[in-house]
PDB file of C-alpha atoms in Angstrom:
ATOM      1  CA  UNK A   1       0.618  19.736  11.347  1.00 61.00           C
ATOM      2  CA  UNK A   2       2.580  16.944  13.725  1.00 82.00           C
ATOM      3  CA  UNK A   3       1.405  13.725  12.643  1.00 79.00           C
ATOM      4  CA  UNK A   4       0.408  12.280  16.082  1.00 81.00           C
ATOM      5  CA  UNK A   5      -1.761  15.988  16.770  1.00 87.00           C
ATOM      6  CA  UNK A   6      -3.222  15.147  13.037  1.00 87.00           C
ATOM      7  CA  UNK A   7      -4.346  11.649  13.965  1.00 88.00           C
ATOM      8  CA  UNK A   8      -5.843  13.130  17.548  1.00 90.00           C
ATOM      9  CA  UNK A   9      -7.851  15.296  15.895  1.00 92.00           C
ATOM     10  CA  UNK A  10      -9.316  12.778  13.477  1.00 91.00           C
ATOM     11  CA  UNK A  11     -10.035  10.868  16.254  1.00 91.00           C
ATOM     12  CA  UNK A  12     -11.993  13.270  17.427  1.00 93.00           C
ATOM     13  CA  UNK A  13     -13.654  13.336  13.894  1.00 93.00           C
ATOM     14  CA  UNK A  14     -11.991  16.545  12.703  1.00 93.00           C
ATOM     15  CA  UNK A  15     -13.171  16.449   9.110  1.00 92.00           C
ATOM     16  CA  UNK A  16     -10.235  19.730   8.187  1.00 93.00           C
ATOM     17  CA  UNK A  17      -7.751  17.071   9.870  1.00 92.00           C
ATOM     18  CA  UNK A  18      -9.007  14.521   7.938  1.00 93.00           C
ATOM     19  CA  UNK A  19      -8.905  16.337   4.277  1.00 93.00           C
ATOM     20  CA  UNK A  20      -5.316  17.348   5.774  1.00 92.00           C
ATOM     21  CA  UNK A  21      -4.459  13.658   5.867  1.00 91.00           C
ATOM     22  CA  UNK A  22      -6.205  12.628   2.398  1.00 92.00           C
ATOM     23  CA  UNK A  23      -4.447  15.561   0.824  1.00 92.00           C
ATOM     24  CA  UNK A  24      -1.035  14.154   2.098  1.00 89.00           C
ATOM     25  CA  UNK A  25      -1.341  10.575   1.743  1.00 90.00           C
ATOM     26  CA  UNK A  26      -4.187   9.527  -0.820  1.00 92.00           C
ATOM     27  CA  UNK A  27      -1.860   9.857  -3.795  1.00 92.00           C
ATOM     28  CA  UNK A  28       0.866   7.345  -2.237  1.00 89.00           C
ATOM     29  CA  UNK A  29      -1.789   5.200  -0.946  1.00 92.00           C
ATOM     30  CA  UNK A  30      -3.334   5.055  -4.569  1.00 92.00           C
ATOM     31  CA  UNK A  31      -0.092   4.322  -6.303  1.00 89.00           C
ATOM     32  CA  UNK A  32      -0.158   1.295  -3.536  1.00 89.00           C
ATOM     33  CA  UNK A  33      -3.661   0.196  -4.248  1.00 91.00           C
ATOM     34  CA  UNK A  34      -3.128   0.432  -8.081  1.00 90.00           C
ATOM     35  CA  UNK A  35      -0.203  -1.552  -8.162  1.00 87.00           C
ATOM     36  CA  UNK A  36      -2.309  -4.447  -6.625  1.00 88.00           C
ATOM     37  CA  UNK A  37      -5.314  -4.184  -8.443  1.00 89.00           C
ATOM     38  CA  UNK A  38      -3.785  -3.090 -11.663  1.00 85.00           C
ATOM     39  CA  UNK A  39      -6.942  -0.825 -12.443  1.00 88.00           C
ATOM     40  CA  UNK A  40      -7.785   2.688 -11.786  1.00 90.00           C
ATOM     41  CA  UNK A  41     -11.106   2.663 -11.355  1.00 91.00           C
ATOM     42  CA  UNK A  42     -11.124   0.326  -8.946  1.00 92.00           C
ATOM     43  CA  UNK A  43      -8.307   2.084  -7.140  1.00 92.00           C
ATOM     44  CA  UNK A  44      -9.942   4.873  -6.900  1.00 94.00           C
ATOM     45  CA  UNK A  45     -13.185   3.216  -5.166  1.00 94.00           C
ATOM     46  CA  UNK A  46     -10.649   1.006  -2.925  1.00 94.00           C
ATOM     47  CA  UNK A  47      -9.189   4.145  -2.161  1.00 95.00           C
ATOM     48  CA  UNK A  48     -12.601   5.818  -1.009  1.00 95.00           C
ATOM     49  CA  UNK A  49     -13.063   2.882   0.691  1.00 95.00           C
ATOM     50  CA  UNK A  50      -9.754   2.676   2.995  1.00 95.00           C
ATOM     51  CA  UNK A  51     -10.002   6.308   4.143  1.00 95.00           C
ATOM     52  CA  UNK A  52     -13.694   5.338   4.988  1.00 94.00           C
ATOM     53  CA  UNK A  53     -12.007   2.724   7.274  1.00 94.00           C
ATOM     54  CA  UNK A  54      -9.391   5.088   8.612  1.00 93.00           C
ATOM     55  CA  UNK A  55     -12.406   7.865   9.401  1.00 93.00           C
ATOM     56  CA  UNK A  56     -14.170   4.978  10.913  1.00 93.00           C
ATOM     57  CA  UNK A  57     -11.576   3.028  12.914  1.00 92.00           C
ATOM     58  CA  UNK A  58      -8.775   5.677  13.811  1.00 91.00           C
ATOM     59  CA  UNK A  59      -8.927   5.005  17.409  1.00 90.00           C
ATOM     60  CA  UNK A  60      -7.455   1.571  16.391  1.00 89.00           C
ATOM     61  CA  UNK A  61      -4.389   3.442  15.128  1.00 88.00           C
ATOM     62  CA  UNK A  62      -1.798   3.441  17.800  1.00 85.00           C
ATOM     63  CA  UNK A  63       1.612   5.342  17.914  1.00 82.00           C
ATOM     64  CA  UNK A  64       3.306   2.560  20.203  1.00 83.00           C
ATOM     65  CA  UNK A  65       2.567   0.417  16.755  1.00 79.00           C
ATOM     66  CA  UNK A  66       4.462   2.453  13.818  1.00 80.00           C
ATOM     67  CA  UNK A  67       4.033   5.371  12.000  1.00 85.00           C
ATOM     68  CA  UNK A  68       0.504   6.590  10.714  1.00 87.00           C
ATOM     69  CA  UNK A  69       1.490   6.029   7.240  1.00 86.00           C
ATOM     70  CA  UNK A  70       2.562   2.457   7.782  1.00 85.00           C
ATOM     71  CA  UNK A  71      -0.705   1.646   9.453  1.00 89.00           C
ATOM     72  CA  UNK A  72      -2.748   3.820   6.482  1.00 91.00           C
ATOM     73  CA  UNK A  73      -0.467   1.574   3.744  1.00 89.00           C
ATOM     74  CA  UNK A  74      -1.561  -1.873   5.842  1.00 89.00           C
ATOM     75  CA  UNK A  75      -4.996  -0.723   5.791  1.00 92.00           C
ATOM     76  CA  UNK A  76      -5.054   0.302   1.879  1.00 93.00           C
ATOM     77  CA  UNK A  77      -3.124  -2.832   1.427  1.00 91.00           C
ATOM     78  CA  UNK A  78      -5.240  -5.211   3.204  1.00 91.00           C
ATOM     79  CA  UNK A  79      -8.189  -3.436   1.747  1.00 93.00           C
ATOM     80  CA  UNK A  80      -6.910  -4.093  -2.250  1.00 92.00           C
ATOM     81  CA  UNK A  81      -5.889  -7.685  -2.054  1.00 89.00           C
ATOM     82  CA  UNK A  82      -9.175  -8.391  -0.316  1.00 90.00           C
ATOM     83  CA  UNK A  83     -10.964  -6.739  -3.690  1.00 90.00           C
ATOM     84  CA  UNK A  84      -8.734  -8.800  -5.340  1.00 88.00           C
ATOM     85  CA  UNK A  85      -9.721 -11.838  -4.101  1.00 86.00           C
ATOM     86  CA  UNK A  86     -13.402 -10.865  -4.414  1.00 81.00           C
ATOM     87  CA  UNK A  87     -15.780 -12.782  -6.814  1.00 70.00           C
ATOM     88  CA  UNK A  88     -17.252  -9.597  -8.235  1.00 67.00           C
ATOM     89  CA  UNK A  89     -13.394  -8.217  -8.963  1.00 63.00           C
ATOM     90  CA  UNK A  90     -12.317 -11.799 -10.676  1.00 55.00           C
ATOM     91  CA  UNK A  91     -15.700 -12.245 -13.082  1.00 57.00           C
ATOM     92  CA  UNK A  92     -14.991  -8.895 -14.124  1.00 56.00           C
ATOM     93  CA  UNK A  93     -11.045  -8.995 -14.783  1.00 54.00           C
ATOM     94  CA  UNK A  94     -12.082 -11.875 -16.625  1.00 50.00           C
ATOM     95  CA  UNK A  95     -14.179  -9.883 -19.242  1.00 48.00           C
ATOM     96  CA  UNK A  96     -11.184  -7.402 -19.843  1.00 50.00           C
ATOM     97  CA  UNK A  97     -10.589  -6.674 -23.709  1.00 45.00           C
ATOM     98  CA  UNK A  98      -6.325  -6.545 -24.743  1.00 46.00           C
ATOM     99  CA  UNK A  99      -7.720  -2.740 -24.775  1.00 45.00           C
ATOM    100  CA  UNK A 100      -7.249  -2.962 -20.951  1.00 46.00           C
ATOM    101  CA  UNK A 101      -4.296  -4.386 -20.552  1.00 46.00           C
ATOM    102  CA  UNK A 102      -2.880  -1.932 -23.481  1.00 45.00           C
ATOM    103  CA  UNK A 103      -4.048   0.935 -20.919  1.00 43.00           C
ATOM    104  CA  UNK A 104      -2.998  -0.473 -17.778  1.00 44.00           C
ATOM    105  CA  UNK A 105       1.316  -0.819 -18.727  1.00 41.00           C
ATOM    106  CA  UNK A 106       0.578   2.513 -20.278  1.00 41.00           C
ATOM    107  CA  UNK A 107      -0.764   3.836 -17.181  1.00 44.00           C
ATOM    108  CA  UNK A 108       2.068   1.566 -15.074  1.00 42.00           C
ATOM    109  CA  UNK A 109       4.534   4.167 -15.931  1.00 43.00           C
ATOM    110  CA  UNK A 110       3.466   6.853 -14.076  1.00 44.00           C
ATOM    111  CA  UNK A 111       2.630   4.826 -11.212  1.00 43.00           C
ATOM    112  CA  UNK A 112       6.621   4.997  -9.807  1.00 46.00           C
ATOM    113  CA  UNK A 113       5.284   8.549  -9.130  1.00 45.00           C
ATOM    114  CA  UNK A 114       2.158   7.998  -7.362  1.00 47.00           C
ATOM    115  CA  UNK A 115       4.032   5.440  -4.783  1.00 49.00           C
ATOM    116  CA  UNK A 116       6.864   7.481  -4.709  1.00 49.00           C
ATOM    117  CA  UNK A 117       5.265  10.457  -3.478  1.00 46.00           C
ATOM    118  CA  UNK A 118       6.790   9.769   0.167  1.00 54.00           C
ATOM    119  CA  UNK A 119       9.780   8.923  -1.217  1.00 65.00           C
ATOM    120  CA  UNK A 120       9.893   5.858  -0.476  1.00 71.00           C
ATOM    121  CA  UNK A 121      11.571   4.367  -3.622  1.00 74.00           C
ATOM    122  CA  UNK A 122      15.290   5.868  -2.895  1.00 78.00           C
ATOM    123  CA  UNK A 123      15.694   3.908   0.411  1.00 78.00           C
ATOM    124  CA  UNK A 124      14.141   0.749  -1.384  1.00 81.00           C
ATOM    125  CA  UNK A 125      16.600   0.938  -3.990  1.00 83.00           C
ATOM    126  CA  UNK A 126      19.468   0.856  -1.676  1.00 84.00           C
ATOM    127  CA  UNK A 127      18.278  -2.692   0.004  1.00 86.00           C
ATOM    128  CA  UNK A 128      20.045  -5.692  -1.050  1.00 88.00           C
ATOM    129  CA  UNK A 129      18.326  -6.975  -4.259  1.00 89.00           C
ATOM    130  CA  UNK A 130      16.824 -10.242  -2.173  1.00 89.00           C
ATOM    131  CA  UNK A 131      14.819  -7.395  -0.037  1.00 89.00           C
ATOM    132  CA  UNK A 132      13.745  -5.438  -2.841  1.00 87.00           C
ATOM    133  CA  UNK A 133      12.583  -7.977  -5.064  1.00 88.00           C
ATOM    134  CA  UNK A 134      10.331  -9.672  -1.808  1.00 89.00           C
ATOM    135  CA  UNK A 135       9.186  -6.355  -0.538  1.00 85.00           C
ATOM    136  CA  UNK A 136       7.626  -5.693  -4.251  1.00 84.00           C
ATOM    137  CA  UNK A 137       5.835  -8.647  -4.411  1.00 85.00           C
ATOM    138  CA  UNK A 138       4.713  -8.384  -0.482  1.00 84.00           C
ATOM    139  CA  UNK A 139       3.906  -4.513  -0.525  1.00 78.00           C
ATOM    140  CA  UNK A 140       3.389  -3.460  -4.180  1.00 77.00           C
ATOM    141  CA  UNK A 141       1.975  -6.213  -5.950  1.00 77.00           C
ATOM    142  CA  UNK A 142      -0.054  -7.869  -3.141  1.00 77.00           C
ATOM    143  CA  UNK A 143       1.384 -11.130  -3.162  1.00 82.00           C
ATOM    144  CA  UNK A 144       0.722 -13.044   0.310  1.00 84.00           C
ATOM    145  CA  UNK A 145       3.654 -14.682   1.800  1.00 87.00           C
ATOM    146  CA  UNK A 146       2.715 -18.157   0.609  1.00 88.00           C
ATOM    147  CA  UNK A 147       2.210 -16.791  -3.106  1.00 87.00           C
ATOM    148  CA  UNK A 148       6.387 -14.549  -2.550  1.00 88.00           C
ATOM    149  CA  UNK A 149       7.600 -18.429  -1.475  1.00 90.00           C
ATOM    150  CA  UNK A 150       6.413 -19.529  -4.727  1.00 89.00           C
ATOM    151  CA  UNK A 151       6.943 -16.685  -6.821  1.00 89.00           C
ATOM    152  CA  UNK A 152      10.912 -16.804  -5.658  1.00 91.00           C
ATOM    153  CA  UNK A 153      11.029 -20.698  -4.759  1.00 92.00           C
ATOM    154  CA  UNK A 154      12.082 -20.426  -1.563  1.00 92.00           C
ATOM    155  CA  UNK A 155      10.409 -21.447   1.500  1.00 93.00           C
ATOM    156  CA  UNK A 156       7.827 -19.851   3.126  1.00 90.00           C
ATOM    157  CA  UNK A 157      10.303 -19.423   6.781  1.00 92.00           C
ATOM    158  CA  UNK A 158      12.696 -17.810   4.661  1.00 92.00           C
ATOM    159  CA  UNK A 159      10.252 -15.192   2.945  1.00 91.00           C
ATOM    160  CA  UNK A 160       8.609 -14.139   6.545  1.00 92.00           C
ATOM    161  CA  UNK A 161      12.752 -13.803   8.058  1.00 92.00           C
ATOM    162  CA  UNK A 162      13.802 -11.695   5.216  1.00 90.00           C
ATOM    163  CA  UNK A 163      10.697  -9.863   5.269  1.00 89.00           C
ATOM    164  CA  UNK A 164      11.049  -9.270   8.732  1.00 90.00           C
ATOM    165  CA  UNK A 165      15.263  -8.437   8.547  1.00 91.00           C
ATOM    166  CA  UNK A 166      14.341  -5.676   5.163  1.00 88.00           C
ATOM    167  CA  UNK A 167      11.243  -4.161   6.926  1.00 86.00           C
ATOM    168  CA  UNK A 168      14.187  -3.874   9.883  1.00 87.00           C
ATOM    169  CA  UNK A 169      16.594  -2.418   7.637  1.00 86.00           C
ATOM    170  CA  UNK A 170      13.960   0.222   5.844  1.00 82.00           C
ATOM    171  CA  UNK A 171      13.016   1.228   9.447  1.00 82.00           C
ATOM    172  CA  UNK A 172      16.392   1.514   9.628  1.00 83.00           C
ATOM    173  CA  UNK A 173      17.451   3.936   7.164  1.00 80.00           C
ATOM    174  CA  UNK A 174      13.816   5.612   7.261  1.00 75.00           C
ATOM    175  CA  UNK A 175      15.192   6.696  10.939  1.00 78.00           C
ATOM    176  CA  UNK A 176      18.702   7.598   9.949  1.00 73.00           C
TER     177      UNK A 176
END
C-alpha cells in the first residue's frame, strides 16, 4: 500500500491501515525508542504509547513536511526522551541492580537490527564521521542539542549547522 493512501486511510481511522503501518514500522521505531531509554520494557510501553499518538493525531501528519516515517521517528523520539526525563523513569533507573545493566549491553547487540529494519544504517555509515557521530547522539541516543555540544565540545551553532547539512545529505542519498 502507497504510503500517502496508508496515512489517508488512518486518517480516516482505518484500524487494517493502521495494523498495516504498526506491522511495518513498530520494529524500527522500537529499536529507536530502546536506544534512548536503554530498557525494553519501557520501550515497549513508549512504543504503545507513540502509535496511540499517531492513531490520535494523524491529521497533524502532513506530506508537504517529510516522509511518514520521519514524522513517526520524531514522534517516537520526542515521546522517549520525554519518559526519560520523567520523575517516575529516573527514581526507577535509579533502583537498577548491575543485573540490568548486564542485560541491557546484552540486549544492545541486537538492537543494530531493530533500527536497521529500514535500512537506514548503510546510508549512515557512508556520512562523514562528524555527521555520524552527532546524528547518534541526536537521533539514537536522545541527546538534545545542548547535551551533543557538550558531549563533542563544540558549540551549540555548530551542532544545529551540521545537524542541519547531514540531515541534508541523508535526504540526499535517501532520494538518490
Amino acid at each position: 500500500m502507497e504510503q500517502e493512501t496508508l496515512m489517508q486511510r488512518i486518517k480516516e481511522k482505518d484500524p487494517i491501515a493502521f495494523d498495516t503501518l504498526y506491522q511495518n514500522y513498530s520494529k524500527s521505531l522500537l529499536g529507536v525508542i530502546y536506544n534512548i531509554v536503554k530498557n525494553e520494557e519501557v520501550a515497549e510501553e513508549v512504543l504503545q504509547d507513540v502509535f496511540i499518538k499517531i492513531w490520535n493525531k494523524a491529521d497533524t501528519y502532513s506530506a508537504s513536511k517529510g516522509r511518514i516515517f520521519t514524522w513517526m521517528l520524531n514522534v517516537a523520539r520526542n515521546a522517549a526522551i520525554d519518559k526519560t526525563r520523567s520523575k517516575g523513569f529516573n527514581k526507577d533507573k535509579k533502583n537498577l541492580s548491575a543485573e540490568n545493566f548486564v542485560d541491557i549491553i546484552k540486549d544492545n547487540n541486537n538492537l543494530n537490527n531493530q533500527v536497521d529494519a529500514i535500512g537506514i544504517s548503510k546510508y549512515i555509515e557512508k556520512l562523514k564521521k562528524t555527521c555520524r557521530s552527532l546524528i547518534e547522539l541526536l537521533y539514537f541516543k536522545g541527546f538534545t542539542q545542548k547535551e551533543a555540544s557538550e558531549e563533542l565540545n563544540i558549540p551549540i551553532g555548530t551542532v544545529k549547522t551540521r545537524n542541519r547539512n547531514c540531515i541534508g545529505n541523508l535526504r540526499e542519498m535517501l532520494l538518490n
